[in-house]
Tab-separated table of C-alpha atoms in Angstrom:
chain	number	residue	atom	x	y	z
P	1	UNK	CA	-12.076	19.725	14.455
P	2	UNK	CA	-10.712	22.424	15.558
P	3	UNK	CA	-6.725	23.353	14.961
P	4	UNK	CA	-4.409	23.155	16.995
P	5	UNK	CA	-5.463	19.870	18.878
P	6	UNK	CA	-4.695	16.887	16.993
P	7	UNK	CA	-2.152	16.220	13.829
P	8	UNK	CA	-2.429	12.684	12.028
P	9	UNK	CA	0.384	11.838	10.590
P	10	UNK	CA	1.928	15.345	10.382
P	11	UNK	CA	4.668	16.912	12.531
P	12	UNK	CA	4.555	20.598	12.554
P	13	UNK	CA	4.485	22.296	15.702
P	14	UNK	CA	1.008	23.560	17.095
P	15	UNK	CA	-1.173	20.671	18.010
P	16	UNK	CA	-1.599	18.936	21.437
P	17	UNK	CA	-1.930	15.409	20.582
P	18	UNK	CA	-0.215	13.696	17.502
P	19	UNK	CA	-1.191	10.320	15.391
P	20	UNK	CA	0.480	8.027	13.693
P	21	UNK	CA	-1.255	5.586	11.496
P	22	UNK	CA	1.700	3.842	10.429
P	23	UNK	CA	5.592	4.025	9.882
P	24	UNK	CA	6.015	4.166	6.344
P	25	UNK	CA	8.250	6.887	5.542
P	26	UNK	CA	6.118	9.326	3.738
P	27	UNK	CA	4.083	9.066	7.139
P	28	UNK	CA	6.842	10.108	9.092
P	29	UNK	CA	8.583	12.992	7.144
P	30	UNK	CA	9.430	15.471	10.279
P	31	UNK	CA	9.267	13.082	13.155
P	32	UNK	CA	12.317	12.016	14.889
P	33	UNK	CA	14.639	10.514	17.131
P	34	UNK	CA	14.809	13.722	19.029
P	35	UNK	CA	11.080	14.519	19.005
P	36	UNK	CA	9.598	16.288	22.194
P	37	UNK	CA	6.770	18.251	21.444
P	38	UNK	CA	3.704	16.318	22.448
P	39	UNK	CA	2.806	12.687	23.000
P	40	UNK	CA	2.218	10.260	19.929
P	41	UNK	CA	-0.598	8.315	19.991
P	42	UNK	CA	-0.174	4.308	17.589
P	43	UNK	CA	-1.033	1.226	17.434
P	44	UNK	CA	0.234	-1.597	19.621
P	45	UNK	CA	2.756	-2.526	16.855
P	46	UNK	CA	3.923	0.391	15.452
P	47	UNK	CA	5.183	1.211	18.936
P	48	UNK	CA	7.525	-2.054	19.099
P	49	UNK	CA	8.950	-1.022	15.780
P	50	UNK	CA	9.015	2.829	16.779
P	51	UNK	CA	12.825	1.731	18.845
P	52	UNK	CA	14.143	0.162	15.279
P	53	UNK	CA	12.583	2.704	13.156
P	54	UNK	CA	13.679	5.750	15.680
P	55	UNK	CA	16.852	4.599	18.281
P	56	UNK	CA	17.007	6.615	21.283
P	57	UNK	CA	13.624	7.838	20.860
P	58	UNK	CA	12.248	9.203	24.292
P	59	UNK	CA	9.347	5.879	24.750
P	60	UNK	CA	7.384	7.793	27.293
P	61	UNK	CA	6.123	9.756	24.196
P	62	UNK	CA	4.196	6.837	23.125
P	63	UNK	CA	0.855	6.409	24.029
P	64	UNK	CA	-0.546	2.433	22.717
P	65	UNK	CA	-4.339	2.669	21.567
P	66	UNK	CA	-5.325	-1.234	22.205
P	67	UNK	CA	-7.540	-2.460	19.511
P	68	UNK	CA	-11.525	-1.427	19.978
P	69	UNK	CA	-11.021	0.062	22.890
P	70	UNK	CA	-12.299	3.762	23.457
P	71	UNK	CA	-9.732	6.070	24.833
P	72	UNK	CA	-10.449	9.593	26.192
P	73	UNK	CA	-8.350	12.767	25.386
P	74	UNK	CA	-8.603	15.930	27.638
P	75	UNK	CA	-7.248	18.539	25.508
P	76	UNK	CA	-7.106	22.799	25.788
P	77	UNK	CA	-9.076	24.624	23.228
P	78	UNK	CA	-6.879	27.318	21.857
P	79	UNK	CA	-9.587	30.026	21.112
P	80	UNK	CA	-11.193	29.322	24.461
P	81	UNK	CA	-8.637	28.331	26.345
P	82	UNK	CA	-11.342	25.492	27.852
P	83	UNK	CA	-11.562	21.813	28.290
P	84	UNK	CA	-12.076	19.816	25.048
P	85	UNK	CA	-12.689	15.982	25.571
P	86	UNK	CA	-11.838	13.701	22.290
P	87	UNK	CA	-13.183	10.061	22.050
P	88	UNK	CA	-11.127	7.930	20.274
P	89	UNK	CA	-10.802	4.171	19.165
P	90	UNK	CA	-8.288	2.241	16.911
P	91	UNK	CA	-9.434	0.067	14.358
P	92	UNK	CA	-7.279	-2.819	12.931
P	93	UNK	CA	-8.452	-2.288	9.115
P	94	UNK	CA	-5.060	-1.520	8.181
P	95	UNK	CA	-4.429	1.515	10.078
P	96	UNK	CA	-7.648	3.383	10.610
P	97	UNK	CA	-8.158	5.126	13.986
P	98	UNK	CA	-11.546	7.057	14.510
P	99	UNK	CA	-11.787	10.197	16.127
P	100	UNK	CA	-15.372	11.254	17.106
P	101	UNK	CA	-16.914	12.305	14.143
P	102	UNK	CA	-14.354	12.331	11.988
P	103	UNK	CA	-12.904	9.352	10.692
P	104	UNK	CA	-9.507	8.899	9.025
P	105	UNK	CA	-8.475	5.915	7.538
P	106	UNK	CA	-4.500	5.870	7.193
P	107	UNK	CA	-2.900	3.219	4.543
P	108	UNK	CA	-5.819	0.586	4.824
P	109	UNK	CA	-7.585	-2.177	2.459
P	110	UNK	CA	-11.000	-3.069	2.791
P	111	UNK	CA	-11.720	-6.348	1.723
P	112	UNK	CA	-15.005	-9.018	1.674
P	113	UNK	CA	-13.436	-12.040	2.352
P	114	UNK	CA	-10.372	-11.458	4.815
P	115	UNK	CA	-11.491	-12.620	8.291
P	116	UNK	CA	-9.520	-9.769	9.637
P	117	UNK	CA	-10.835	-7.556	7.668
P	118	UNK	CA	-14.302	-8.956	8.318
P	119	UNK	CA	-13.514	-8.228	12.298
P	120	UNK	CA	-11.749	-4.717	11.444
P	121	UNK	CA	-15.639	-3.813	9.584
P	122	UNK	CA	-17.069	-5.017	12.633
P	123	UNK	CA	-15.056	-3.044	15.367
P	124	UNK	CA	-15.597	0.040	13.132
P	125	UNK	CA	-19.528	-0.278	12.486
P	126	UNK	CA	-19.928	-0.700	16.425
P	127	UNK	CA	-17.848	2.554	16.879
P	128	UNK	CA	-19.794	3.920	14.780
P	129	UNK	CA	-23.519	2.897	16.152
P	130	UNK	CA	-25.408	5.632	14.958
P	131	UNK	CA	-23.418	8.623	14.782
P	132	UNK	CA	-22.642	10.364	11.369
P	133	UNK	CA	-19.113	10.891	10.186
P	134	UNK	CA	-18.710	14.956	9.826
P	135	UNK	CA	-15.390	14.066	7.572
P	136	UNK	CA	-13.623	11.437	5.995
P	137	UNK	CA	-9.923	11.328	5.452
P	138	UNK	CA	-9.382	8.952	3.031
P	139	UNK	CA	-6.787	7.007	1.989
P	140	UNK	CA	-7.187	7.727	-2.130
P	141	UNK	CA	-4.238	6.127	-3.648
P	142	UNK	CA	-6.226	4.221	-5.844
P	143	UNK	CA	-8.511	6.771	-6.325
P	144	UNK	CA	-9.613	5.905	-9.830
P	145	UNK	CA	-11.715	3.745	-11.894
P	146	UNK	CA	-7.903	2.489	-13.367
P	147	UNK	CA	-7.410	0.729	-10.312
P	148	UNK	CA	-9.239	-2.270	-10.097
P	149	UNK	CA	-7.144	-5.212	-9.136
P	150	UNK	CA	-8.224	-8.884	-7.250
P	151	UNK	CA	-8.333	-9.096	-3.293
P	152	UNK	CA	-5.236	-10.322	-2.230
P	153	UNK	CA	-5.835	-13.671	-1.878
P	154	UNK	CA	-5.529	-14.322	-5.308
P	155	UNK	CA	-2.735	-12.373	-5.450
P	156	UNK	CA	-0.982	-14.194	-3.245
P	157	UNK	CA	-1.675	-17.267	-5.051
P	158	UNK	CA	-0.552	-16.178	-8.530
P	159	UNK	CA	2.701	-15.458	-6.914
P	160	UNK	CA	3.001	-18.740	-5.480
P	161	UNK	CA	2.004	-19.874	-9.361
P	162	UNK	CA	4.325	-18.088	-10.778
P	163	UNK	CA	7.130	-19.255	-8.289
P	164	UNK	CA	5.778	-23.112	-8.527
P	165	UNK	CA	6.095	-22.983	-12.762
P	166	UNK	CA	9.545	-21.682	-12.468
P	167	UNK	CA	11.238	-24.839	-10.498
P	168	UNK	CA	14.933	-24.723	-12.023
P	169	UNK	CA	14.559	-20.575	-11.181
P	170	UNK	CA	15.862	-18.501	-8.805
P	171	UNK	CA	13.128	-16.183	-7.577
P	172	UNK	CA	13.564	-12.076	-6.630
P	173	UNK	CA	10.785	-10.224	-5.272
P	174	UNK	CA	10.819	-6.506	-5.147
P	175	UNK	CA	9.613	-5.338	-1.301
P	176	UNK	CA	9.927	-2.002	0.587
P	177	UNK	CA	11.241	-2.153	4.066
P	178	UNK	CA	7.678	-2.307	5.443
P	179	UNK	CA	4.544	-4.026	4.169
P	180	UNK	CA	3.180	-7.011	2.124
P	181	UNK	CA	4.599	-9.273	5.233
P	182	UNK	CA	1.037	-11.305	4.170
P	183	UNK	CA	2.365	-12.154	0.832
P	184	UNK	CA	5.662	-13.287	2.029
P	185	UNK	CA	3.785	-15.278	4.962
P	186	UNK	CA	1.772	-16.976	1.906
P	187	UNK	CA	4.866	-17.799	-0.413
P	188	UNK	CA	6.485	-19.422	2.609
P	189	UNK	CA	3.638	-21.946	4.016
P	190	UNK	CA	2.310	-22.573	0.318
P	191	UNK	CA	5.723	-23.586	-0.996
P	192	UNK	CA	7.256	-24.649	2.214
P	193	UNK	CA	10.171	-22.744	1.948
P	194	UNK	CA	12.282	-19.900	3.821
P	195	UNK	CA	13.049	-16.658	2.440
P	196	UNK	CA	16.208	-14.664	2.136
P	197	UNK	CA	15.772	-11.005	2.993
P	198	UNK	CA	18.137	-8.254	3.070
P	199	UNK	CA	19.255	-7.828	7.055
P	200	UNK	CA	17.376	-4.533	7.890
P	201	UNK	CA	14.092	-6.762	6.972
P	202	UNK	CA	14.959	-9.580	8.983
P	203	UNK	CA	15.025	-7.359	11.820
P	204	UNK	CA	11.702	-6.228	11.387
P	205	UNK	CA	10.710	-9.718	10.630
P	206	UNK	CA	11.803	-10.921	14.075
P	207	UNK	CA	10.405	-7.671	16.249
P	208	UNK	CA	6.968	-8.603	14.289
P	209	UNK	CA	7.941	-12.041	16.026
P	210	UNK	CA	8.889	-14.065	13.270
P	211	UNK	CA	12.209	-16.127	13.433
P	212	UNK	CA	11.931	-19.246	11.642
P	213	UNK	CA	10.543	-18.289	8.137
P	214	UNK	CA	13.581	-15.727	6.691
P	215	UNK	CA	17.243	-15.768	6.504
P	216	UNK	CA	19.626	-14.227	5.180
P	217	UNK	CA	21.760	-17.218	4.273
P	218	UNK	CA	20.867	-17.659	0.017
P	219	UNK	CA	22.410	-21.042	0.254
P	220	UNK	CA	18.906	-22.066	2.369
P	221	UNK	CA	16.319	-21.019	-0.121
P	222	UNK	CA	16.034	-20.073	-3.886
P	223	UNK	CA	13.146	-17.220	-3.250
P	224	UNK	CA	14.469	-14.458	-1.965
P	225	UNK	CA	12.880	-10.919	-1.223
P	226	UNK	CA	15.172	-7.796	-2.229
P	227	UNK	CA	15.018	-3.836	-1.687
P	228	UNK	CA	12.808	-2.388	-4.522
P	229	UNK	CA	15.550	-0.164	-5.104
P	230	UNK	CA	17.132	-2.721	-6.508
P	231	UNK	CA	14.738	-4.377	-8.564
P	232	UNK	CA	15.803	-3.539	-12.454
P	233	UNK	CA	16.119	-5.394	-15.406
P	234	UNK	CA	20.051	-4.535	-15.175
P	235	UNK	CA	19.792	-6.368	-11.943
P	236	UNK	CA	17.915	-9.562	-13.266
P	237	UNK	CA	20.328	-9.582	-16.377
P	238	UNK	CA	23.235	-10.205	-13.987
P	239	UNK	CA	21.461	-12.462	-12.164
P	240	UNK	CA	20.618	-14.869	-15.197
P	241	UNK	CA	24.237	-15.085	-16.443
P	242	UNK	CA	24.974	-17.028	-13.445
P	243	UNK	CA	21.887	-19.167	-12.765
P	244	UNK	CA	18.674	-18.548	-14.467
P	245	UNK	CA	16.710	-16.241	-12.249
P	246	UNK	CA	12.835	-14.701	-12.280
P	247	UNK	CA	12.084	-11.131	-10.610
P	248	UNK	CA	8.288	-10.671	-9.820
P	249	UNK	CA	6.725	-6.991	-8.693
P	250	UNK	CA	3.510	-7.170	-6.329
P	251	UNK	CA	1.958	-3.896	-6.913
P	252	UNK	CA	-1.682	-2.307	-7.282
P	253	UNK	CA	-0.318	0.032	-9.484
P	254	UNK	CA	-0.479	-0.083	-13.433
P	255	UNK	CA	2.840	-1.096	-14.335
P	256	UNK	CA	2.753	-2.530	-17.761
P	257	UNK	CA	3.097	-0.776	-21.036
P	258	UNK	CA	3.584	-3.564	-23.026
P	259	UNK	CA	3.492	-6.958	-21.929
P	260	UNK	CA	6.166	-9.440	-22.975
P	261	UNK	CA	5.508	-10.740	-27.069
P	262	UNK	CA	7.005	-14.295	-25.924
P	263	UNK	CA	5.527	-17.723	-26.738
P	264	UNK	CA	1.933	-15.838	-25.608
P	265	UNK	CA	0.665	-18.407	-22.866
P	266	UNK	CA	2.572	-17.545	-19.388
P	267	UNK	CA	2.686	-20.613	-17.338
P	268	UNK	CA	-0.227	-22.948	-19.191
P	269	UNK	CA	-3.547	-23.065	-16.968
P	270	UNK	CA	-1.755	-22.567	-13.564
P	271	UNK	CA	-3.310	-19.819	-12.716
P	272	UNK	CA	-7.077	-21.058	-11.868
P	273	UNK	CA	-9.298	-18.484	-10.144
P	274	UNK	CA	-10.881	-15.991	-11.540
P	275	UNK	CA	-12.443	-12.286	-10.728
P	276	UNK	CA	-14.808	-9.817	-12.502
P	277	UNK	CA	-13.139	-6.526	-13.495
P	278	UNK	CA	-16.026	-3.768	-14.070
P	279	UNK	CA	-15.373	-0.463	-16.063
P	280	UNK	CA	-16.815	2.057	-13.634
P	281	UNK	CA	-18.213	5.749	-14.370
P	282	UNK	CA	-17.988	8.763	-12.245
P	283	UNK	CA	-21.972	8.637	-12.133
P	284	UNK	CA	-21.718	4.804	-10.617
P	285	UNK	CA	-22.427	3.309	-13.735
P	286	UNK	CA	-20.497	-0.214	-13.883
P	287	UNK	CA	-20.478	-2.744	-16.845
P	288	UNK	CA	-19.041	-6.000	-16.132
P	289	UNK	CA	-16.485	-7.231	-17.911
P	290	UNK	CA	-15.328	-10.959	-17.347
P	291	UNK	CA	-11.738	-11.884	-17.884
P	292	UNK	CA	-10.276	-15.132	-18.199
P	293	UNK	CA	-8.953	-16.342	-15.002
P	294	UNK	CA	-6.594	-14.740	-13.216
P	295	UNK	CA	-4.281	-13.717	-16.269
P	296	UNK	CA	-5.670	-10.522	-17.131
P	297	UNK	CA	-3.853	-9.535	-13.759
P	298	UNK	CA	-0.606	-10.724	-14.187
P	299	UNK	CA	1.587	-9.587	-17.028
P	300	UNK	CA	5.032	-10.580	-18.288
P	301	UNK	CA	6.620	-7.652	-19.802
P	302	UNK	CA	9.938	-9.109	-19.450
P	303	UNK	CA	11.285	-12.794	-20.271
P	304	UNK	CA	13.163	-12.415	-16.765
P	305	UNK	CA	9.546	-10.156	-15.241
P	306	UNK	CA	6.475	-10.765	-13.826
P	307	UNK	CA	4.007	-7.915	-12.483
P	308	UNK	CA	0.979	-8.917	-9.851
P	309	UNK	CA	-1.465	-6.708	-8.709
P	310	UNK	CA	-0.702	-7.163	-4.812
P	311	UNK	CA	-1.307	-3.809	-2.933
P	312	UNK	CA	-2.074	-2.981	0.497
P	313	UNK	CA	-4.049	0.102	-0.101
P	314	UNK	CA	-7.938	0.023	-1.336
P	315	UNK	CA	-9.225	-0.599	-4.690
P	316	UNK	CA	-11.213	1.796	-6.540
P	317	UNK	CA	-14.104	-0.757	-5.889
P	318	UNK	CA	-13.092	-1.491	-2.297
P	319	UNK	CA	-13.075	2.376	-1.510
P	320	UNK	CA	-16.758	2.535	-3.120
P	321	UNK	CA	-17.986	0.450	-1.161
P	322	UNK	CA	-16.247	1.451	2.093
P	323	UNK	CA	-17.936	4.830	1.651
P	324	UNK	CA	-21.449	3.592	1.059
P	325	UNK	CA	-20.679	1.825	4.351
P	326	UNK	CA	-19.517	5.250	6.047
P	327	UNK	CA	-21.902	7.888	4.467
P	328	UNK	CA	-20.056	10.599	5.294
P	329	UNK	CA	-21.362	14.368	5.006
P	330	UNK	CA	-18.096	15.118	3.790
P	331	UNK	CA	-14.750	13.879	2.465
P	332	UNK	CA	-10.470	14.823	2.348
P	333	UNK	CA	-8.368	12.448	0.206
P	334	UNK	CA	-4.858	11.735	2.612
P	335	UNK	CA	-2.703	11.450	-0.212
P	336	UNK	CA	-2.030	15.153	-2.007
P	337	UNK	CA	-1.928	13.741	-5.130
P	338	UNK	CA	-2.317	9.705	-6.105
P	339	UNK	CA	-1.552	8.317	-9.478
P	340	UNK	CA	-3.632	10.398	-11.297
P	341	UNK	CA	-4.729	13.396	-8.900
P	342	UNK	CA	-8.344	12.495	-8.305
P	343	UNK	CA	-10.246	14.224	-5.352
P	344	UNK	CA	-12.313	11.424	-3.719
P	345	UNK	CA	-15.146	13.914	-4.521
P	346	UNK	CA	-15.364	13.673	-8.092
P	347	UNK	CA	-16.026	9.953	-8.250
P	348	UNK	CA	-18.016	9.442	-4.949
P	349	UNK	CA	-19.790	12.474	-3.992
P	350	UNK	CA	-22.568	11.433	-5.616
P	351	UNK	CA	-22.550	8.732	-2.503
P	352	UNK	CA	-22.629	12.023	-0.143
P	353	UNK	CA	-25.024	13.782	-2.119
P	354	UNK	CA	-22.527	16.534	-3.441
P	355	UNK	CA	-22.412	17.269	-7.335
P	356	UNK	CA	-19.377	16.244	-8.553
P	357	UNK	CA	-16.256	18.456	-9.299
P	358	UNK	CA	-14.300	19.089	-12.530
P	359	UNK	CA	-11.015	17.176	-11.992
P	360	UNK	CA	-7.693	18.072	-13.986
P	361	UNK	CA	-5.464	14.806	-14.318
P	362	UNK	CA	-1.930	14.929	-13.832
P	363	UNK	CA	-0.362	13.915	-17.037
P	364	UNK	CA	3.510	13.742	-15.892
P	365	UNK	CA	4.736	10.473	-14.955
P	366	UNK	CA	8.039	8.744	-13.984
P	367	UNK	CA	9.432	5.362	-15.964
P	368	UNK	CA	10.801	2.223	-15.618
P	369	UNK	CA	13.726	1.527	-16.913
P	370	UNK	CA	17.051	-1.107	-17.510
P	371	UNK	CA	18.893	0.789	-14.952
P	372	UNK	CA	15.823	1.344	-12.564
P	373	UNK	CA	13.439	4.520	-12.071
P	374	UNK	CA	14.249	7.208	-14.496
P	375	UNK	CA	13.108	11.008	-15.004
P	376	UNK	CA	9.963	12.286	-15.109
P	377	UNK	CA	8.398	13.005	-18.500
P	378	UNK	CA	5.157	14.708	-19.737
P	379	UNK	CA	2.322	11.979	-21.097
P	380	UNK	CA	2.984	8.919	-22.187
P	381	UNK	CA	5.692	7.306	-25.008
P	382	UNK	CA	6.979	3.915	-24.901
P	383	UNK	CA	9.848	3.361	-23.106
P	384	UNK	CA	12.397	1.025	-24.872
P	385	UNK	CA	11.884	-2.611	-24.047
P	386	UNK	CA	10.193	-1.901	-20.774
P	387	UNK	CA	8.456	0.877	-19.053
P	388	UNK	CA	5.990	1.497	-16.482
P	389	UNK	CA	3.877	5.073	-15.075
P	390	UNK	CA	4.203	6.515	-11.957
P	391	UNK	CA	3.185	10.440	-11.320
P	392	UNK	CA	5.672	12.839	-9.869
P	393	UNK	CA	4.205	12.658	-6.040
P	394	UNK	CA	4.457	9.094	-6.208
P	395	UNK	CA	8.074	8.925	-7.650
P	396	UNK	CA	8.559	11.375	-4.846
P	397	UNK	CA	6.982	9.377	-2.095
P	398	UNK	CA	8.445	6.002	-2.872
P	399	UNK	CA	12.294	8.084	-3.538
P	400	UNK	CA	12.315	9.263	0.256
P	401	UNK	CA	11.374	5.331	1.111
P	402	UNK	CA	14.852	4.439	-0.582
P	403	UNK	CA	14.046	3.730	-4.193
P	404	UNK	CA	16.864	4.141	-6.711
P	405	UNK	CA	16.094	6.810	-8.981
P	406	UNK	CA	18.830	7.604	-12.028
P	407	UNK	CA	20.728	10.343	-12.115
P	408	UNK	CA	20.294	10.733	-16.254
């Protein structure tokens, strides 16, 4: 498409009509309470949280895409100063709005089994019809054969697992201030209980219209759902010398280095269901390889910490198979760099029909520590008692979402 028309997610002067796929801060990095330049085109619910996430923002900016719907943008060419027209429609597969032939999928997860999902695949094959998609832009967080972790629905029940073996324990679960409001859905109806959140997430609770699930009394309920800035073995220490307390970390990403040398077993055969992990080559090649349950996910690396492989973004897997769906002629990954700097390219354009790239991995990563996220250091070395991996861009993108990083 041609510049100067349309920005997604990115607020530089220049373009005519603007996007945003969601309201996670990395997304909005140059947007505004005092934006004016051009109208912002969302979703039906990211404009009742733009007012919380932006006060005094001028509303008449926002422009509501309703769900499978095609809207129509007239738009100036800037080399020939004529009349463009842009089709678009907005997709509920976790933020991914389509415009023409170019599709760009924002944050999303694309899943078998989730009826919304199932809808979302649906809404987007009938947009589609028969027209090929010129470009992809790709949400490649996972963007690796690394990341291959079960749909959420088993996530979500480990959790509740974990929560349900612990019955004398306090529970803390580390959240951002957006996202996962599935998981916390789940915990709540499976266990019958309310949740304490931190006041800022209790708003957004309520404007995403729930009101009788969370609190923020901790008398009312022993699961509670902090800041991830605050989630740190420090914290959980404290926590334990007055009442014994669990922390648990939903995350796709890789987190353990070592798991917890306890008594071995975690919580006995609680955790049930089980998935196929395959090891997968950058030719396609996949060989299955069958774990035991649901425990090959979920590691204690910590007598006071769980980690479970809850994410919001695609799979390595799940993005395979979204592109064979897609067949696009070509592809852009979203994020700059993910976890370990892959271009979408070198794994999948074998799906498009394009030899694959060499591809450099990023070898620095940020840690884990006692005291929370700590600095960045080149490959990887065990870190003390605990320690996970993040790479720099990602230590950068969660740190402007509020996460605590140390100072030594």
């Amino acid at each position: 498409m041609e510049k100067g028309l349309i920005s997604v997610d990115r607020w530089a002067e220049g373009s005519q009509a603007y996007f945003l796929t969601n309201l996670h801060t990395d997304y909005t990095q140059g947007l505004s309470s005092t934006w004016a330049m051009a109208p912002i085109f969302c979703s039906r619910v990211t404009a009742k949280l733009f007012p919380f996430k932006f006060p005094n923002f001028n509303l008449t900016l926002l422009r509501v895409l309703d769900l499978g719907s095609w809207h129509t943008l007239s738009l100036i060419s800037p080399s020939t100063d004529s009349k463009v027209t842009v089709q678009v429609v907005a997709i509920d597969a976790y933020h991914c709005p389509e415009f023409g032939c170019m599709l760009n999928t924002g944050d999303f997860r694309w899943e078998k089994n989730c009826e919304r999902a199932k809808l979302a695949k649906e809404m987007l094959l009938n947009a589609l019809k028969d027209d090929a998609v010129d470009v992809l832009y790709l949400d490649n967080t996972y963007c690796n054969p690394t990341f291959q972790f079960p749909p959420r629905e088993v996530a979500v029940k480990q959790v509740a697992d974990i929560i349900s073996s612990h019955p004398d324990h306090d529970i803390v679960i580390g959240f951002d201030t957006l996202g996962k409001e599935d998981l916390l859905l789940h915990i709540s109806n499976a266990l019958n209980v309310k949740i304490w959140v931190w006041p800022e997430r209790l708003q957004t609770m309520h404007l995403l219209g729930f009101h009788d699930i969370f609190t923020t009394d901790t008398s009312l309920t022993r699961v509670r759902a902090i800041p991830r800035y605050s989630f740190s073995i420090n914290t959980l220490e404290g926590l334990n010398r007055m009442h014994p307390t669990i922390g648990i970390i939903p995350s796709g990403l890789p987190w353990v280095v070592k798991p917890f040398e306890g008594n071995g077993k975690l919580f006995d055969s609680l955790l049930t269901s089980g998935y196929n992990r395959s090891k997968v080559s950058s030719k396609g090649g996949k060989q299955n390889d069958k774990r035991n349950g649901n425990l090959e996910s979920v590691k204690r690396f910590h007598k006071y910490v769980y980690s479970v492989q809850y994410s919001d973004h695609s799979s390595y897997l799940e993005i395979e198979e979204f592109i064979k769906h897609v067949q696009p002629t070509s592809m852009k990954g979203i994020v700059s760099s993910s976890s370990c700097n892959v271009d979408p390219f070198y794994y999948f354009g074998r799906i498009c029909g394009i030899n694959q790239p060499s591809q450099k991995l990023d070898n620095e990563h940020q840690t884990f520590g006692r005291g929370g996220y700590t600095g960045i250091e080149k490959k990887r070395k065990r870190v003390g008692r605990l320690g996970f991996y993040l790479s720099r861009v990602t230590v950068m993108r969660r740190g402007r979402k509020g996460i605590k990083l140390d100072e030594n």
